Short mmCIF file of C-alpha atoms and ligand atoms in Angstrom, two decimals:
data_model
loop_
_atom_site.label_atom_id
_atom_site.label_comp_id
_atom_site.label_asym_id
_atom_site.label_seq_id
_atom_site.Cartn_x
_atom_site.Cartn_y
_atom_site.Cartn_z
CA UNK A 1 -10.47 -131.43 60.28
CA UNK A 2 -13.49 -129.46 62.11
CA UNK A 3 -14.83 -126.28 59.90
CA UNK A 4 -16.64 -123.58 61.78
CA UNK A 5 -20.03 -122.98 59.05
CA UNK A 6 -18.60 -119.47 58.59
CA UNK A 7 -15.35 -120.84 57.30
CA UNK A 8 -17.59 -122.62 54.91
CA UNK A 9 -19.18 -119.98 53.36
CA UNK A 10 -16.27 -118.20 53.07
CA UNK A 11 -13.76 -120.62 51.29
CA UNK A 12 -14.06 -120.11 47.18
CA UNK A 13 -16.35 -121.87 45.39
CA UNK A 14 -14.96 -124.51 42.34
CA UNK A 15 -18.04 -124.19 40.36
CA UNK A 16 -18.29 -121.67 37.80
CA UNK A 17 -14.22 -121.87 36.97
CA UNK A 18 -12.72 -122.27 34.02
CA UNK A 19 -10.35 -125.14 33.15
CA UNK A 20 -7.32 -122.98 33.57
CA UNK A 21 -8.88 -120.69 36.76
CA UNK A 22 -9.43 -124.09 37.97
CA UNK A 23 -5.78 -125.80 37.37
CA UNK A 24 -4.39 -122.32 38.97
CA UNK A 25 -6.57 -122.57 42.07
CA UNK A 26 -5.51 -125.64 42.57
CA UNK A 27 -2.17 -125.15 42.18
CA UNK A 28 -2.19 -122.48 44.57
CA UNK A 29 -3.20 -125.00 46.91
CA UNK A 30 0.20 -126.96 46.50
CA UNK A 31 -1.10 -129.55 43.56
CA UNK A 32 1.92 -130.08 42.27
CA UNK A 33 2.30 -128.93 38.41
CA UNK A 34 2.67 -132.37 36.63
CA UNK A 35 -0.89 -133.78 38.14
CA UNK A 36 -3.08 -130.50 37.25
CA UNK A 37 -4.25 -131.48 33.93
CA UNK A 38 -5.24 -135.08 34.51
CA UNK A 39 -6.57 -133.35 38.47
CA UNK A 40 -8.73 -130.58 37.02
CA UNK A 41 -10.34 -133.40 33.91
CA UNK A 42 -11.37 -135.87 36.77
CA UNK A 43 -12.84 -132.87 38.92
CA UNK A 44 -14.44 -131.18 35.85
CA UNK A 45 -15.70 -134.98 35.32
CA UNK A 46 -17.02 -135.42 39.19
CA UNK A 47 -18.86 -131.65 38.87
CA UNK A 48 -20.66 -131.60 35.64
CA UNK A 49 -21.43 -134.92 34.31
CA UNK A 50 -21.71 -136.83 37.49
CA UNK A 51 -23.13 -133.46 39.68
CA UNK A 52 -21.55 -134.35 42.74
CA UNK A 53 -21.48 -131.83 45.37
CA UNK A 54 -19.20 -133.13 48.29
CA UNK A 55 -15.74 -133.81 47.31
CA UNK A 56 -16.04 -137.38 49.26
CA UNK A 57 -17.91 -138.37 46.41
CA UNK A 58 -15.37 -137.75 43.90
CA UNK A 59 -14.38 -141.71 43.92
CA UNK A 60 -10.76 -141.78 42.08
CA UNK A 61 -9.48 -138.76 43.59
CA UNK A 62 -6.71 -139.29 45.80
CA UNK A 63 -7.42 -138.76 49.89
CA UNK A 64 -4.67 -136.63 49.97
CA UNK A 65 -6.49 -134.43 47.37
CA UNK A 66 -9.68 -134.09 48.14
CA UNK A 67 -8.74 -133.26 51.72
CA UNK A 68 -6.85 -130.49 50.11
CA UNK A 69 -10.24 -129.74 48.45
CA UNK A 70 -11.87 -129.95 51.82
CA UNK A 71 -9.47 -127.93 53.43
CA UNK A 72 -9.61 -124.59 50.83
CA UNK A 73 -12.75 -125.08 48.41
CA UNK A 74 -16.24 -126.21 48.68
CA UNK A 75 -18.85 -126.94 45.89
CA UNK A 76 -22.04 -126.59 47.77
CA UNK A 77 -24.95 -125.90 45.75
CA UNK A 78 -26.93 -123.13 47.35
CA UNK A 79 -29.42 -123.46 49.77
CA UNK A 80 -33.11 -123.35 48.57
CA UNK A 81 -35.12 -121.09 51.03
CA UNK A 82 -38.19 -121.76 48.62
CA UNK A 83 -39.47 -124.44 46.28
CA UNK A 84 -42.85 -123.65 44.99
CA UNK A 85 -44.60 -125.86 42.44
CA UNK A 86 -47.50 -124.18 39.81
CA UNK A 87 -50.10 -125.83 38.98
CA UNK A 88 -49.12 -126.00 35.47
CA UNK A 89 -46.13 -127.84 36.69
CA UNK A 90 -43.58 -125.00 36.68
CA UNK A 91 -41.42 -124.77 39.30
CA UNK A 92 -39.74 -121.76 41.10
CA UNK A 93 -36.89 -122.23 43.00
CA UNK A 94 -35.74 -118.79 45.80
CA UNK A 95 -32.53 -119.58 46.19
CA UNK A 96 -29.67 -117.98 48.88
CA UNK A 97 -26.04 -118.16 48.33
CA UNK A 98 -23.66 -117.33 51.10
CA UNK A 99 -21.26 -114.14 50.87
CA UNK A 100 -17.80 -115.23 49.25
CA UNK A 101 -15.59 -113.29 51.42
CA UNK A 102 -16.93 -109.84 51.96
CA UNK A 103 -20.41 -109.00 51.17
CA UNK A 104 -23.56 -110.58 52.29
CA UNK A 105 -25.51 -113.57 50.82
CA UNK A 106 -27.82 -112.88 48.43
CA UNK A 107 -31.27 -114.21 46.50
CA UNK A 108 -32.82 -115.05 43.22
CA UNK A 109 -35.11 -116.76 41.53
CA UNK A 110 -34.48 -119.47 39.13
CA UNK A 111 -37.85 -121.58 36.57
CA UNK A 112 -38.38 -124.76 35.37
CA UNK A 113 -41.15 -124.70 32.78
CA UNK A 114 -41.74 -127.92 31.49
CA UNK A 115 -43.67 -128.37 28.04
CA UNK A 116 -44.03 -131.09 26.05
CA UNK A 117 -40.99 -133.26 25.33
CA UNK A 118 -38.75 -130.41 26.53
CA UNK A 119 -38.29 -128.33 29.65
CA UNK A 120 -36.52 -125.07 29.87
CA UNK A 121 -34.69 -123.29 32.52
CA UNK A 122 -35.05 -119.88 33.16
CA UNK A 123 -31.64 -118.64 34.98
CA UNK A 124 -30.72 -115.01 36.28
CA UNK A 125 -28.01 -113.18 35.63
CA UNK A 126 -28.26 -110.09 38.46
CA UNK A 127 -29.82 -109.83 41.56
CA UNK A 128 -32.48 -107.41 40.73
CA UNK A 129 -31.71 -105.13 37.85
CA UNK A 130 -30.12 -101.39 36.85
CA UNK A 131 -32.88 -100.90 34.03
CA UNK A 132 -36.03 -99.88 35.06
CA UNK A 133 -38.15 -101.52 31.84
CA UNK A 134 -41.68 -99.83 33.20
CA UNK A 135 -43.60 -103.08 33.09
CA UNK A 136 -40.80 -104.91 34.66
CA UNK A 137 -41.23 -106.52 37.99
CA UNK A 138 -37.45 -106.86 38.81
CA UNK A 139 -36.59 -103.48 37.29
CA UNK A 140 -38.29 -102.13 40.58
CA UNK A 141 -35.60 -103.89 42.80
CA UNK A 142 -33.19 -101.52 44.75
CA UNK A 143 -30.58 -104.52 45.70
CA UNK A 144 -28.57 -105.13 42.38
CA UNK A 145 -25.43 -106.50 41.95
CA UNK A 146 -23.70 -109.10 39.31
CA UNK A 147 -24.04 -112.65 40.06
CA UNK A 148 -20.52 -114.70 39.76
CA UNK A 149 -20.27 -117.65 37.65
CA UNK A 150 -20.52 -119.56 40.20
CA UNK A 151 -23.98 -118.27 41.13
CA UNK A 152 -25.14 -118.94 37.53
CA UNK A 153 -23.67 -122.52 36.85
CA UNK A 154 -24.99 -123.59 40.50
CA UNK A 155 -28.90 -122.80 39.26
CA UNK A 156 -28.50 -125.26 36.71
CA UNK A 157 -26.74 -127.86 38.53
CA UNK A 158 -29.46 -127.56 41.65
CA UNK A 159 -32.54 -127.39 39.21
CA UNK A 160 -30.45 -131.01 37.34
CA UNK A 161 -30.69 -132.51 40.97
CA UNK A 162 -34.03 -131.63 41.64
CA UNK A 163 -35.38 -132.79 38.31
CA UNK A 164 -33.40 -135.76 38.23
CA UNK A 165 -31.21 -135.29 35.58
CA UNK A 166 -28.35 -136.17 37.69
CA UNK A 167 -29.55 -139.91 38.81
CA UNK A 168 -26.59 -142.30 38.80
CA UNK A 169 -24.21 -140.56 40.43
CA UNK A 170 -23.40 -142.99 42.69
CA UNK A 171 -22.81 -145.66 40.26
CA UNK A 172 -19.89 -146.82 38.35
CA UNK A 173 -21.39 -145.88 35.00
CA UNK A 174 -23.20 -142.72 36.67
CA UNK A 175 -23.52 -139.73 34.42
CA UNK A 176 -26.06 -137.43 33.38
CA UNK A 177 -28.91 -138.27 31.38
CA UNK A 178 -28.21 -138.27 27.62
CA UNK A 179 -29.88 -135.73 25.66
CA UNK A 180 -33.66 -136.96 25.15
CA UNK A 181 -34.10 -138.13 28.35
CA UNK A 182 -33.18 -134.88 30.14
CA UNK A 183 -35.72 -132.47 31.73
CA UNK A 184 -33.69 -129.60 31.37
CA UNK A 185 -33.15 -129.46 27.51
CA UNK A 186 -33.23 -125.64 27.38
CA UNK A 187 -31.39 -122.75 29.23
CA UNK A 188 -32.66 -118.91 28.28
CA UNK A 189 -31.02 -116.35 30.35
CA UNK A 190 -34.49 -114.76 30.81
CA UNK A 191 -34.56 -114.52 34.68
CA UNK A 192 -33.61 -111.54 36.72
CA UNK A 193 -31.13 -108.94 35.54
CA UNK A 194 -29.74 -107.94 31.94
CA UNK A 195 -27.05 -110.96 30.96
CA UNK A 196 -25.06 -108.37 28.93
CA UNK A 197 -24.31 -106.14 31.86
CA UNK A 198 -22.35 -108.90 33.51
CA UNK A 199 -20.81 -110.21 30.31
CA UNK A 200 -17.92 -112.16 31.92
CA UNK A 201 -19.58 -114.05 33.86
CA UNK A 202 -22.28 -114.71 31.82
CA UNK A 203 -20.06 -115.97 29.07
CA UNK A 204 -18.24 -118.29 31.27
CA UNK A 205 -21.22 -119.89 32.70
CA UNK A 206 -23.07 -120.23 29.15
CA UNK A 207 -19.46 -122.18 28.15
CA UNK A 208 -19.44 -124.25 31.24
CA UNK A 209 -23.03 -125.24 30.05
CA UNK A 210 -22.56 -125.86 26.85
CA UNK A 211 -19.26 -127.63 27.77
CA UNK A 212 -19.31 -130.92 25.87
CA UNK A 213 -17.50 -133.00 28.30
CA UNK A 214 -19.61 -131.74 31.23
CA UNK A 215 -23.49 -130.42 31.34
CA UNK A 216 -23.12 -130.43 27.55
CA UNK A 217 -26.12 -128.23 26.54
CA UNK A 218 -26.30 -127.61 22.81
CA UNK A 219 -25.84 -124.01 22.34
CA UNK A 220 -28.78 -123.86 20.13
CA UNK A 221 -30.92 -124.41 23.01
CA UNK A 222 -29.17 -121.76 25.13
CA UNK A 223 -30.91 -118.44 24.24
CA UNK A 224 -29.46 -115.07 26.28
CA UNK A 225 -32.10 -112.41 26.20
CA UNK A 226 -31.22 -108.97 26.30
CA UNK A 227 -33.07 -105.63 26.35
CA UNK A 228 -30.40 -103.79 24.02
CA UNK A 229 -27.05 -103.12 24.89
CA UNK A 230 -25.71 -102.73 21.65
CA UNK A 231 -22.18 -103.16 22.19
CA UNK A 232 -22.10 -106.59 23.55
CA UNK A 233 -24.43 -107.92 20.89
CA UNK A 234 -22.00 -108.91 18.57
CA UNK A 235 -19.40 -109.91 20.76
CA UNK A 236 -21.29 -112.33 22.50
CA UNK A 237 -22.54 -114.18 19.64
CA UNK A 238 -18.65 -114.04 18.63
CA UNK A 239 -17.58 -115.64 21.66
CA UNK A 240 -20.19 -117.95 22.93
CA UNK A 241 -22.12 -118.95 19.73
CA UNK A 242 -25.63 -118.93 21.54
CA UNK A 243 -28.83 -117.98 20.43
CA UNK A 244 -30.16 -114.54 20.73
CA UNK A 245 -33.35 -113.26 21.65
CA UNK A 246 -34.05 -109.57 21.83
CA UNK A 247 -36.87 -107.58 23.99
CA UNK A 248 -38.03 -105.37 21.51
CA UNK A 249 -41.77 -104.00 22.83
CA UNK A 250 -41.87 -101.16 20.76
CA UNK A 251 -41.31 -100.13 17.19
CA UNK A 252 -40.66 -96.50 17.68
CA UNK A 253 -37.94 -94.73 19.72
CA UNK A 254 -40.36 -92.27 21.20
CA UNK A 255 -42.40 -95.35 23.19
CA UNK A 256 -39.27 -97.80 23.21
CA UNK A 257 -38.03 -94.62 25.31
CA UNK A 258 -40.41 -94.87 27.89
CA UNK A 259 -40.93 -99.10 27.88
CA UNK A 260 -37.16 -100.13 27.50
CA UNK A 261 -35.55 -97.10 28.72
CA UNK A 262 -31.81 -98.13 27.50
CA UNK A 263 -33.66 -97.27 24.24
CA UNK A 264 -32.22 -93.79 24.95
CA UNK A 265 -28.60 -94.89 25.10
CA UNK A 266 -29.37 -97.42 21.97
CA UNK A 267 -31.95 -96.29 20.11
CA UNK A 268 -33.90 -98.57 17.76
CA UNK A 269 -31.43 -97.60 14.36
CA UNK A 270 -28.15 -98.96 16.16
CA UNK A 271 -30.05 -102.25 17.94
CA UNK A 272 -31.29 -103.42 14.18
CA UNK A 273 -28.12 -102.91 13.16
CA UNK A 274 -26.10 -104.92 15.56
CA UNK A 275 -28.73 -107.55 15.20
CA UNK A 276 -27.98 -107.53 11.38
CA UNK A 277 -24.30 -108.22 12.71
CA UNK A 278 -25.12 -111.01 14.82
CA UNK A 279 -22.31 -114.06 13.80
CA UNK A 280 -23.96 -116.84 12.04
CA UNK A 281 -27.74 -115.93 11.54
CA UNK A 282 -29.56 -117.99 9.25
CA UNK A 283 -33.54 -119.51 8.38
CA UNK A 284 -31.75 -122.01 11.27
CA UNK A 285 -30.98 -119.73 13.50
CA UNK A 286 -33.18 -116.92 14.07
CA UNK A 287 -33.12 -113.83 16.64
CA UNK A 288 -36.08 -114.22 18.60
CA UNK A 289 -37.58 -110.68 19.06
CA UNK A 290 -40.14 -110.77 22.75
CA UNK A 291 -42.76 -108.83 22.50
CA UNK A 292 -44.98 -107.64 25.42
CA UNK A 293 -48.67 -107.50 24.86
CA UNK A 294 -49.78 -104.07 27.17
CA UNK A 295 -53.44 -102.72 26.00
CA UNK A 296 -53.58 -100.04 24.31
CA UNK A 297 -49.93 -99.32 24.51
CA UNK A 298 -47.91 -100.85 21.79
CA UNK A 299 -50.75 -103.33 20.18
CA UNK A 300 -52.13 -101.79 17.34
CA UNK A 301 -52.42 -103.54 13.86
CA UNK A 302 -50.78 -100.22 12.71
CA UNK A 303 -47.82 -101.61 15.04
CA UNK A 304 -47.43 -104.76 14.02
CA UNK A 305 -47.07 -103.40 10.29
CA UNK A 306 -44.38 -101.40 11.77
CA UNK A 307 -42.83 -104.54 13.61
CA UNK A 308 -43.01 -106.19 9.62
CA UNK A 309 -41.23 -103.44 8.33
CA UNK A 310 -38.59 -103.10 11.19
CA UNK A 311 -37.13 -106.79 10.61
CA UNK A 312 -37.00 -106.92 7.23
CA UNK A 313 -33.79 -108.21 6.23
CA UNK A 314 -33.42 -110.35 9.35
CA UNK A 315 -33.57 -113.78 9.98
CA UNK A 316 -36.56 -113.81 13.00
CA UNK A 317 -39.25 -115.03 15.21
CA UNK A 318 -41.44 -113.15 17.15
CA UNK A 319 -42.35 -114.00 20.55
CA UNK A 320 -45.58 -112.43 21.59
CA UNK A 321 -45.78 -112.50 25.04
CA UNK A 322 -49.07 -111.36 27.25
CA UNK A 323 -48.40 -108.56 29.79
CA UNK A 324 -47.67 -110.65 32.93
CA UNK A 325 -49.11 -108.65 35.81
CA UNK A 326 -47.72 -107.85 39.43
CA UNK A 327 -48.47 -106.02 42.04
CA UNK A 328 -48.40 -102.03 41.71
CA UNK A 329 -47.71 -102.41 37.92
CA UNK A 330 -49.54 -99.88 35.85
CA UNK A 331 -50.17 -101.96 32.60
CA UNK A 332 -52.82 -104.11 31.39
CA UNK A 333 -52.07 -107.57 28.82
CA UNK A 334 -54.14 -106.50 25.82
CA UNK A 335 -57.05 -108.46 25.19
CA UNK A 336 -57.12 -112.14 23.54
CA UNK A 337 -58.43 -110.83 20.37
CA UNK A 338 -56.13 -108.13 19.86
CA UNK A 339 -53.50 -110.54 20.38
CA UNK A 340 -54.52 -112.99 17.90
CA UNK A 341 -55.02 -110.58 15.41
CA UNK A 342 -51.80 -109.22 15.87
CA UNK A 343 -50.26 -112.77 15.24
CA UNK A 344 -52.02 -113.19 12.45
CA UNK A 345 -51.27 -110.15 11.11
CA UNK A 346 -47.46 -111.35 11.07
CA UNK A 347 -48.10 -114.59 10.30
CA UNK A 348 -49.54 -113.35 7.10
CA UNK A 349 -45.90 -111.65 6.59
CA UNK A 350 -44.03 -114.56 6.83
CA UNK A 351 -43.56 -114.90 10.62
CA UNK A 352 -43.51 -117.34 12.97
CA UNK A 353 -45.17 -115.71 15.26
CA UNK A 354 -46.37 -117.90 18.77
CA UNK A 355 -47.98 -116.15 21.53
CA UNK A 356 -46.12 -117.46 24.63
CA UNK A 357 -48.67 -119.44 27.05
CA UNK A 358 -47.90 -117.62 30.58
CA UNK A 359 -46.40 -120.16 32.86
CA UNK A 360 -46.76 -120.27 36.23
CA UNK A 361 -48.70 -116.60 36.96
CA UNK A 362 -49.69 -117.89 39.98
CA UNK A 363 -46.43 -118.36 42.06
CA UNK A 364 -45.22 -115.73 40.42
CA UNK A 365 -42.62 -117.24 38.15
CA UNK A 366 -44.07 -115.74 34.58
CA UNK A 367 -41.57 -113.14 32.89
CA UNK A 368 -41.18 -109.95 34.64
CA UNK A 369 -42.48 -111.15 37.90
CA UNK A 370 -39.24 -112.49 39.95
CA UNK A 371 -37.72 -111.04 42.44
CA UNK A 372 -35.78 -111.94 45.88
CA UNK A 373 -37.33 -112.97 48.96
CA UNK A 374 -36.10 -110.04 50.61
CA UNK A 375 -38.11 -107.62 48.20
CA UNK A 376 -40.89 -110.03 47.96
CA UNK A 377 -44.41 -109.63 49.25
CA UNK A 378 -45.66 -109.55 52.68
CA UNK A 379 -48.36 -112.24 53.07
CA UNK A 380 -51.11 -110.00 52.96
CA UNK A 381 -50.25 -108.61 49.64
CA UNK A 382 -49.79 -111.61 48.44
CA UNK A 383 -53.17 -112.79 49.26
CA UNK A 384 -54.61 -109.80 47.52
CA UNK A 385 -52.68 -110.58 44.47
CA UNK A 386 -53.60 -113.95 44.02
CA UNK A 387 -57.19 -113.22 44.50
CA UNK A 388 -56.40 -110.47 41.34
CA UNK A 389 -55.13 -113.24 39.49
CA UNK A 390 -57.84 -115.41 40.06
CA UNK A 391 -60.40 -112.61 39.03
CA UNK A 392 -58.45 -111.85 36.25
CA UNK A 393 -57.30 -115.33 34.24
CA UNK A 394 -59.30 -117.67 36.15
CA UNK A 395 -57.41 -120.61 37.17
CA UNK A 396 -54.82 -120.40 34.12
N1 SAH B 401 -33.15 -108.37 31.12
C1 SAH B 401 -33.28 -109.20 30.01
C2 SAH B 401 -33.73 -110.61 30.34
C3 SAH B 401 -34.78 -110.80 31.41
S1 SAH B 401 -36.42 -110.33 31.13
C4 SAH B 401 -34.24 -108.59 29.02
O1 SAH B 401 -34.90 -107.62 29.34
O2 SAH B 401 -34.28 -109.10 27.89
C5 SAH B 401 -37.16 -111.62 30.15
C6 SAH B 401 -38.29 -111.11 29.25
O3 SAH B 401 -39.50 -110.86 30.00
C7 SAH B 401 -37.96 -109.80 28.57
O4 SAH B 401 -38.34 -109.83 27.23
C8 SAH B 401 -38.79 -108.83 29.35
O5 SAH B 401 -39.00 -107.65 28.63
C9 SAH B 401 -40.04 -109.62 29.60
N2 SAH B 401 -40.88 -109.07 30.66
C10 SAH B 401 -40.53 -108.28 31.69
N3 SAH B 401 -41.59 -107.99 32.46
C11 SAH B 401 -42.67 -108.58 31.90
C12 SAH B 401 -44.05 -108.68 32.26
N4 SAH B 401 -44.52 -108.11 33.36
N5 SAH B 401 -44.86 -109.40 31.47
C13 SAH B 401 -44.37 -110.04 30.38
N6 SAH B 401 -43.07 -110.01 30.01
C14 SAH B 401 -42.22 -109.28 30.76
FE1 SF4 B 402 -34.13 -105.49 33.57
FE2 SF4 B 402 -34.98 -107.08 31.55
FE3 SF4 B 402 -36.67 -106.28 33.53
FE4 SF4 B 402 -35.77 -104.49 31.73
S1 SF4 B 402 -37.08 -106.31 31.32
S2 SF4 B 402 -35.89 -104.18 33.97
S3 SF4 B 402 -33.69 -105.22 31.37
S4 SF4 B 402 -34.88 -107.61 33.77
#
């Protein structure tokens, strides 16, 4: 059967399902009721532990069936416009996915920062963002809407194929790597957008990854970041049992106001609270608390007393993290000594307290600086930029 590439784009996606949205679709489709649950374990199977991405691959399904596949699904992985490559060895990935149905396609940017004996994904949740942190490089993108489940999943699946953590698939025994040989050990949901405004499909992506007969990712190594929204705190922990990290940045409402503006909604009182709430803290499992390092702003010693006193009571890390710039922001990263005296200073209360090494400033792909190709920088700009960065860091 010929398919026109607009046809293509258009037919649903099985990525990103659930095992029962995936038993229905198929069903749907004419699979007859008796084969579904043996159908959808073999495709589940073929998707996440092999990574196949044309249904011919999938060996021991029928003709019949994966023609019917053919015929209504696909389970392309998106198409990468850009692959750039730090030279710190973090990679950025631009990636376009086609509209699904109405709509038109859209971009985002997905990391791979490698360290040593682990390597972490950073995935997106939104294209662009609805809060406008002020030191936030993807808070100043207009486009914004939710990314499906599908969108999610597929950055981890294209990031295991281009990291080779998908490399028998063609074999009999042909799986993924097991655990200590991956590259991708972590997943944060630290990329573009706030995870907890698109809860749904958040949660069913963080499953699928954590999915132990498919990617299998231990949940203690998935960490979803958000900037505050209080309601969903608790109920995610409830129903995904992942790690959570919180962008705190300020200690009192009045600046928290103007840095994380959902502050105003969810002031500092009601976020401690609902991290107090969080299901199954322990010394084991910690909420990491980020911390952006802007001079003069929020990096007083007089500040980090205040961050002391704020957490008391809670099981925590601190993640110090220097003030990545970009172009047009109106911040500085406080200097080196200010920063090491403010880890100290909360070392000395009992913190673990590491100051995270930026990764990857220069293509870009540091927190706070994605955003989609169509919102990106013209050439020129970006010229100027790197030359800033150069000034700036040297060749860090
Ligand atoms: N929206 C979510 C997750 C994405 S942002 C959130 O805000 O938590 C990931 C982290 O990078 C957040 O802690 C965010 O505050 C931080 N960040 C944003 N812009 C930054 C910048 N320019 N420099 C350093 N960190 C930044
Ligand atoms: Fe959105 Fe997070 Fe950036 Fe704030 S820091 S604008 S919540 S992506």
């Amino acid at each position: 059967m010929a398919f026109s590439p607009a046809m293509l784009e258009a037919r649903p996606s099985l990525i990103g399902l659930t095992r029962e949205e995936l038993g229905k679709a198929l069903v749907e489709k004419g699979l007859p009721e008796r084969q579904v649950k043996m159908r959808v374990q073999q495709i589940w199977h073929w998707l996440y532990i092999r990574g196949v991405s044309d249904f011919d691959d999938m060996k021991n399904v029928s003709k019949d069936l994966r023609e019917l596949l053919h015929a209504h699904f696909t389970i392309q992985r998106p198409e990468i416009v850009e692959e750039q490559i730090s030279n710190d060895g973090t990679r950025k990935w631009l990636l376009r996915f086609p509209p699904r149905g109405a709509g038109r396609p859209v971009e985002i940017e997905t990391v791979y920062i490698p360290e040593d004996g682990r390597g972490t994904l950073c995935v997106s949740s939104q294209v662009g963002c609805t809060l406008t942190c002020d030191f936030c490089h993807t808070g100043t993108q207009r486009l914004v809407r939710n990314l499906t489940a599908e969108e999610i999943v597929s950055q981890l699946l294209l990031a295991r194929d281009r990291l080779g953590d998908f490399p028998d698939r063609d074999t009999p025994q042909g799986a993924i790597v097991p655990s200590e040989g991956r590259k991708i050990t972590n997943m944060v949901m630290m990329g573009m957008g706030e995870p907890l405004y698109n809860f749904d499909h958040v949660k069913t992506a963080m499953l699928i990854a954590s999915d132990g007969d498919g990617l299998s990712l231990s949940k203690r190594r998935i960490t979803l970041s958000t900037s505050g929204v209080v309601p969903e705190i608790v109920r995610i922990g409830e129903e995904t049992g992942v790690m959570l990290a919180i962008s705190l940045h300020a200690v009192r409402d009045d600046l928290r106001d103007l840095l994380v503006p959902i502050n105003k909604k969810y002031p500092l009182k009601d976020l401690i609270a609902a991290c107090k709430a969080y299901p199954g803290l322990s010394n084991a499992r910690r909420i990491t608390f980020e911390y952006v390092m802007l001079k003069g702003v929020n990096d007083s010693l007089v500040d980090a007393r205040d961050l002391v006193k704020l957490l008391k009571g809670i099981p925590a890390k601190i993640n110090l993290i220097p003030f990545n710039p970009w172009p047009g922001s109106r911040y500085e990263c406080s200097d080196w000594e200010t920063i090491e005296a403010f880890a100290d200073f909360i070392n000395q209360a009992g913190y673990a307290s590491p100051i995270r090494t930026p990764r990857g400033r220069d293509i870009l792909a540091a927190c706070g600086q994605l955003k989609s190709e169509s919102e990106r920088m013209k050439k020129t700009d970006r010229l100027a930029f790197e030359a800033m960065m150069i000034a700036n860091h040297g060749e860090d």
